[in-house]
């Protein structure tokens, strides 16, 4: 897994961030979702390197082998804005002042915040299985609350930790054949670590509080994404069932947005890596001449 990649821990504005990186050419930062680690990209990252990109895969702050910020009552240490600052510092430390970002699931919220706040550094953004948090909450229906109930459970204090840590193998389910055995082993070790579980839950708590308020402030100020955006969604997941065409919603957030569905379940980097790699590489190709 990740043959030829360098593995190291880099200072991210006071938070150690675990990264894997390799390649040459325009840099791209890959950000995983819940409850994965950077290992979820193990079939995608090498293909992007082969297509001529420098690839950095990071464990999100609070996840995997990255640092675990101390929780605060307002959840600011786990906000997407705080995590974006940390990852920007990591990319600078690796020599990448400007780069593209690809985010899936929770990683896409971090990618969105990074692209909104730092358009001078984020040249292109790929957002996979994602709508802004405020769009989900603004369209709240019984169907969403039933299907995505974990958002509201994870936002509770203390109880989710007790439930998950009592038997993490029963709570989280992963197939080593579909995930790849090394990826599965890394993921399983992470989900059995109480500090990782706390960090993942704090990510969700921040999402429904400070991150939600930050997005509402963006909308009130009329802020939009200035860089080209590619939106991908899993055709075998429920984003289209809930909202129809996701691009219709994203056009209010981005000036240049395009996208399409991927024939996959939710964890598309593991279930449809060739399609994901091709879509991302084609979208990022213009960076080679810009």
Short mmCIF file of C-alpha atoms in Angstrom, two decimals:
data_model
loop_
_atom_site.label_atom_id
_atom_site.label_comp_id
_atom_site.label_asym_id
_atom_site.label_seq_id
_atom_site.Cartn_x
_atom_site.Cartn_y
_atom_site.Cartn_z
CA UNK A 1 0.00 0.00 0.00
CA UNK A 2 1.38 3.42 -1.08
CA UNK A 3 4.51 1.89 -2.58
CA UNK A 4 7.04 4.63 -3.26
CA UNK A 5 5.29 7.19 -1.04
CA UNK A 6 7.08 9.04 1.74
CA UNK A 7 5.38 8.75 5.14
CA UNK A 8 5.97 11.40 7.79
CA UNK A 9 4.37 13.60 10.41
CA UNK A 10 4.45 17.32 9.61
CA UNK A 11 3.74 20.26 11.91
CA UNK A 12 0.41 21.82 11.06
CA UNK A 13 0.36 25.10 13.00
CA UNK A 14 1.00 23.29 16.27
CA UNK A 15 -0.90 20.10 15.39
CA UNK A 16 1.10 17.13 14.09
CA UNK A 17 -0.43 15.87 10.83
CA UNK A 18 0.32 12.42 9.42
CA UNK A 19 0.86 12.47 5.66
CA UNK A 20 1.82 10.25 2.76
CA UNK A 21 3.18 11.95 -0.36
CA UNK A 22 4.79 11.17 -3.69
CA UNK A 23 5.01 12.27 -7.29
CA UNK A 24 5.92 15.32 -9.33
CA UNK A 25 3.89 17.95 -11.08
CA UNK A 26 1.00 20.06 -9.77
CA UNK A 27 0.26 19.24 -6.11
CA UNK A 28 -3.09 17.88 -4.94
CA UNK A 29 -4.17 17.30 -1.34
CA UNK A 30 -6.52 14.34 -0.72
CA UNK A 31 -8.79 14.52 2.35
CA UNK A 32 -10.69 11.46 3.54
CA UNK A 33 -14.06 11.16 5.23
CA UNK A 34 -15.50 9.50 8.33
CA UNK A 35 -14.49 7.06 9.71
CA UNK A 36 -11.56 6.52 7.36
CA UNK A 37 -7.92 7.59 7.35
CA UNK A 38 -5.68 8.72 4.50
CA UNK A 39 -5.29 5.04 3.61
CA UNK A 40 -8.71 5.15 1.92
CA UNK A 41 -6.90 6.71 -1.10
CA UNK A 42 -4.47 3.79 -1.52
CA UNK A 43 -5.88 2.83 -4.96
CA UNK A 44 -6.48 6.42 -6.14
CA UNK A 45 -3.27 8.17 -5.08
CA UNK A 46 -0.87 6.03 -7.18
CA UNK A 47 -3.02 6.58 -10.27
CA UNK A 48 -2.84 10.35 -9.78
CA UNK A 49 0.94 10.10 -9.43
CA UNK A 50 1.04 8.15 -12.71
CA UNK A 51 -1.02 10.92 -14.33
CA UNK A 52 1.68 13.45 -13.41
CA UNK A 53 0.62 14.96 -10.08
CA UNK A 54 2.28 15.40 -6.72
CA UNK A 55 -0.11 13.74 -4.27
CA UNK A 56 -0.41 14.41 -0.54
CA UNK A 57 -2.75 12.24 1.53
CA UNK A 58 -3.35 13.52 5.06
CA UNK A 59 -5.09 12.11 8.11
CA UNK A 60 -7.50 14.87 9.11
CA UNK A 61 -6.72 16.55 12.45
CA UNK A 62 -8.41 14.44 15.10
CA UNK A 63 -8.41 11.35 12.88
CA UNK A 64 -6.01 8.46 12.37
CA UNK A 65 -2.41 9.20 13.30
CA UNK A 66 -2.74 13.00 13.22
CA UNK A 67 -2.82 15.09 16.38
CA UNK A 68 -5.91 15.27 18.55
CA UNK A 69 -6.82 18.87 19.44
CA UNK A 70 -8.13 19.37 22.95
CA UNK A 71 -11.93 19.78 22.78
CA UNK A 72 -13.47 23.12 23.72
CA UNK A 73 -17.01 24.04 24.67
CA UNK A 74 -17.52 25.91 21.39
CA UNK A 75 -15.80 23.12 19.36
CA UNK A 76 -13.57 25.68 17.63
CA UNK A 77 -10.42 23.50 17.78
CA UNK A 78 -12.23 20.96 15.59
CA UNK A 79 -13.85 23.47 13.25
CA UNK A 80 -13.25 23.19 9.54
CA UNK A 81 -11.64 26.63 9.59
CA UNK A 82 -9.12 25.55 12.24
CA UNK A 83 -8.38 22.28 10.45
CA UNK A 84 -7.97 24.14 7.15
CA UNK A 85 -5.34 26.41 8.71
CA UNK A 86 -3.46 23.36 9.96
CA UNK A 87 -3.46 21.66 6.58
CA UNK A 88 -2.45 24.84 4.80
CA UNK A 89 0.57 24.97 7.12
CA UNK A 90 1.35 21.33 6.24
CA UNK A 91 1.22 22.02 2.53
CA UNK A 92 3.49 25.04 2.95
CA UNK A 93 5.94 22.95 4.98
CA UNK A 94 5.99 20.43 2.12
CA UNK A 95 6.76 23.25 -0.32
CA UNK A 96 3.30 23.71 -1.86
CA UNK A 97 2.09 27.30 -1.72
CA UNK A 98 -0.70 26.61 -4.21
CA UNK A 99 -2.45 23.31 -4.83
CA UNK A 100 -5.69 21.55 -5.64
CA UNK A 101 -7.78 19.86 -2.97
CA UNK A 102 -9.98 16.76 -3.15
CA UNK A 103 -12.31 16.08 -0.23
CA UNK A 104 -14.71 13.21 0.38
CA UNK A 105 -17.49 13.17 2.99
CA UNK A 106 -16.19 15.03 6.10
CA UNK A 107 -13.02 15.87 4.20
CA UNK A 108 -15.13 17.70 1.65
CA UNK A 109 -16.35 20.14 4.30
CA UNK A 110 -12.75 20.91 5.15
CA UNK A 111 -11.95 21.29 1.45
CA UNK A 112 -14.92 23.64 1.03
CA UNK A 113 -13.80 25.84 3.92
CA UNK A 114 -10.21 25.88 2.67
CA UNK A 115 -11.30 26.89 -0.83
CA UNK A 116 -13.66 29.60 0.45
CA UNK A 117 -11.19 31.13 2.88
CA UNK A 118 -8.02 30.77 0.80
CA UNK A 119 -8.78 31.14 -2.92
CA UNK A 120 -5.25 32.41 -3.46
CA UNK A 121 -3.85 29.03 -2.41
CA UNK A 122 -6.51 26.53 -3.51
CA UNK A 123 -6.52 26.50 -7.30
CA UNK A 124 -9.18 23.84 -7.89
CA UNK A 125 -11.49 21.85 -5.63
CA UNK A 126 -13.13 18.44 -5.95
CA UNK A 127 -16.00 17.88 -3.51
CA UNK A 128 -17.27 14.30 -3.32
CA UNK A 129 -20.53 13.15 -1.68
CA UNK A 130 -21.02 16.61 -0.28
CA UNK A 131 -23.44 19.47 0.10
CA UNK A 132 -22.72 22.36 2.45
CA UNK A 133 -23.85 21.59 6.00
CA UNK A 134 -26.17 24.59 5.94
CA UNK A 135 -27.90 23.26 2.83
CA UNK A 136 -28.62 19.95 4.54
CA UNK A 137 -29.95 21.67 7.65
CA UNK A 138 -31.93 24.21 5.65
CA UNK A 139 -33.73 21.38 3.86
CA UNK A 140 -34.24 19.20 6.92
CA UNK A 141 -36.87 16.51 6.39
CA UNK A 142 -37.89 13.34 8.26
CA UNK A 143 -36.17 11.36 5.47
CA UNK A 144 -32.86 13.14 6.05
CA UNK A 145 -33.15 12.92 9.85
CA UNK A 146 -33.88 9.18 9.60
CA UNK A 147 -31.14 8.38 7.09
CA UNK A 148 -28.52 10.72 8.56
CA UNK A 149 -29.48 10.33 12.22
CA UNK A 150 -25.83 9.81 13.16
CA UNK A 151 -25.20 13.55 12.63
CA UNK A 152 -27.48 14.34 15.56
CA UNK A 153 -26.39 11.42 17.72
CA UNK A 154 -22.70 12.26 17.29
CA UNK A 155 -23.44 15.85 18.30
CA UNK A 156 -24.47 14.73 21.79
CA UNK A 157 -21.86 15.01 24.53
CA UNK A 158 -20.21 11.95 26.10
CA UNK A 159 -22.91 9.40 25.25
CA UNK A 160 -21.63 8.60 21.73
CA UNK A 161 -18.13 7.94 23.07
CA UNK A 162 -19.48 5.48 25.65
CA UNK A 163 -21.60 3.66 23.07
CA UNK A 164 -18.92 3.41 20.35
CA UNK A 165 -15.95 2.60 22.58
CA UNK A 166 -17.89 -0.18 24.32
CA UNK A 167 -17.66 -2.24 21.11
CA UNK A 168 -16.15 -0.37 18.13
CA UNK A 169 -16.08 -3.49 15.97
CA UNK A 170 -19.86 -3.76 16.25
CA UNK A 171 -20.39 -0.06 15.63
CA UNK A 172 -18.12 0.29 12.59
CA UNK A 173 -18.27 -2.23 9.79
CA UNK A 174 -15.66 -2.71 7.09
CA UNK A 175 -14.98 -5.38 4.51
CA UNK A 176 -11.25 -6.09 4.11
CA UNK A 177 -11.81 -7.45 0.60
CA UNK A 178 -13.57 -4.29 -0.59
CA UNK A 179 -11.35 -1.88 1.34
CA UNK A 180 -8.04 -3.67 0.79
CA UNK A 181 -6.56 -5.55 3.73
CA UNK A 182 -3.90 -3.01 4.72
CA UNK A 183 -6.38 -0.15 4.51
CA UNK A 184 -8.86 -2.17 6.57
CA UNK A 185 -6.26 -2.93 9.24
CA UNK A 186 -5.30 0.75 9.54
CA UNK A 187 -8.95 1.81 9.69
CA UNK A 188 -9.75 -0.82 12.33
CA UNK A 189 -6.85 0.27 14.52
CA UNK A 190 -8.00 3.88 14.29
CA UNK A 191 -11.61 3.17 15.20
CA UNK A 192 -10.50 1.18 18.25
CA UNK A 193 -8.57 4.20 19.59
CA UNK A 194 -10.77 6.25 22.00
CA UNK A 195 -8.85 9.44 21.17
CA UNK A 196 -9.64 9.00 17.47
CA UNK A 197 -13.30 8.33 18.26
CA UNK A 198 -13.43 11.53 20.32
CA UNK A 199 -11.77 13.50 17.51
CA UNK A 200 -14.22 12.18 14.92
CA UNK A 201 -17.19 13.04 17.12
CA UNK A 202 -15.85 16.53 17.77
CA UNK A 203 -15.72 16.98 13.98
CA UNK A 204 -19.48 16.37 13.86
CA UNK A 205 -20.15 18.57 16.90
CA UNK A 206 -18.29 21.40 15.22
CA UNK A 207 -20.28 20.75 12.05
CA UNK A 208 -23.64 21.45 13.67
CA UNK A 209 -22.42 24.49 15.60
CA UNK A 210 -19.48 26.65 14.57
CA UNK A 211 -19.18 25.29 11.01
CA UNK A 212 -22.90 25.79 10.41
CA UNK A 213 -22.67 29.38 11.63
CA UNK A 214 -19.62 30.01 9.44
CA UNK A 215 -21.55 28.82 6.37
CA UNK A 216 -24.53 31.01 7.22
CA UNK A 217 -22.14 33.96 7.46
CA UNK A 218 -20.73 33.05 4.04
CA UNK A 219 -24.21 33.08 2.51
CA UNK A 220 -25.15 36.36 4.19
CA UNK A 221 -21.97 37.93 2.80
CA UNK A 222 -22.55 36.48 -0.67
CA UNK A 223 -19.26 34.57 -0.65
CA UNK A 224 -18.78 31.95 -3.35
CA UNK A 225 -16.04 29.64 -4.55
CA UNK A 226 -13.91 31.47 -7.11
CA UNK A 227 -11.89 28.51 -8.35
CA UNK A 228 -13.24 25.76 -10.66
CA UNK A 229 -15.13 23.09 -8.72
CA UNK A 230 -15.85 19.46 -9.58
CA UNK A 231 -18.70 17.81 -7.67
CA UNK A 232 -18.85 14.01 -7.57
CA UNK A 233 -21.52 11.90 -5.91
CA UNK A 234 -22.13 8.19 -5.39
CA UNK A 235 -25.03 6.95 -7.49
CA UNK A 236 -25.66 4.09 -5.05
CA UNK A 237 -25.84 6.41 -2.06
CA UNK A 238 -28.74 8.75 -1.22
CA UNK A 239 -27.67 12.28 -2.20
CA UNK A 240 -29.75 12.28 -5.40
CA UNK A 241 -32.67 10.60 -3.61
CA UNK A 242 -32.72 13.40 -1.05
CA UNK A 243 -32.09 16.42 -3.27
CA UNK A 244 -32.20 15.53 -6.97
CA UNK A 245 -29.32 16.96 -8.98
CA UNK A 246 -26.65 18.16 -6.49
CA UNK A 247 -25.27 20.62 -9.08
CA UNK A 248 -28.46 22.64 -8.83
CA UNK A 249 -27.60 23.44 -5.21
CA UNK A 250 -23.88 23.88 -5.79
CA UNK A 251 -24.45 26.55 -8.45
CA UNK A 252 -25.38 28.93 -5.64
CA UNK A 253 -21.99 28.34 -4.04
CA UNK A 254 -19.56 28.25 -6.96
CA UNK A 255 -19.05 30.39 -10.04
CA UNK A 256 -17.59 27.53 -12.12
CA UNK A 257 -19.07 24.19 -11.11
CA UNK A 258 -19.43 20.93 -12.98
CA UNK A 259 -19.81 17.31 -11.95
CA UNK A 260 -21.37 13.91 -12.33
CA UNK A 261 -22.28 10.77 -10.45
CA UNK A 262 -19.93 7.85 -9.85
CA UNK A 263 -21.35 4.32 -10.08
CA UNK A 264 -20.43 3.40 -6.53
CA UNK A 265 -21.49 3.21 -2.94
CA UNK A 266 -20.47 5.93 -0.52
CA UNK A 267 -16.76 5.10 -0.10
CA UNK A 268 -16.03 5.72 -3.76
CA UNK A 269 -12.23 5.83 -3.46
CA UNK A 270 -12.35 2.19 -2.38
CA UNK A 271 -15.31 0.98 -4.44
CA UNK A 272 -14.68 2.79 -7.74
CA UNK A 273 -11.04 3.97 -7.64
CA UNK A 274 -10.51 3.96 -11.41
CA UNK A 275 -13.53 6.18 -12.06
CA UNK A 276 -12.58 8.54 -9.23
CA UNK A 277 -8.96 8.75 -10.38
CA UNK A 278 -9.91 9.45 -13.98
CA UNK A 279 -12.46 12.12 -13.03
CA UNK A 280 -10.06 13.91 -10.70
CA UNK A 281 -7.07 13.71 -13.06
CA UNK A 282 -9.05 15.00 -16.04
CA UNK A 283 -10.38 17.92 -13.99
CA UNK A 284 -6.91 18.82 -12.70
CA UNK A 285 -5.14 18.42 -16.06
CA UNK A 286 -5.25 22.19 -16.87
CA UNK A 287 -3.04 22.86 -13.83
CA UNK A 288 -0.12 21.42 -15.78
CA UNK A 289 -0.18 24.37 -18.17
CA UNK A 290 -1.52 27.17 -15.97
#
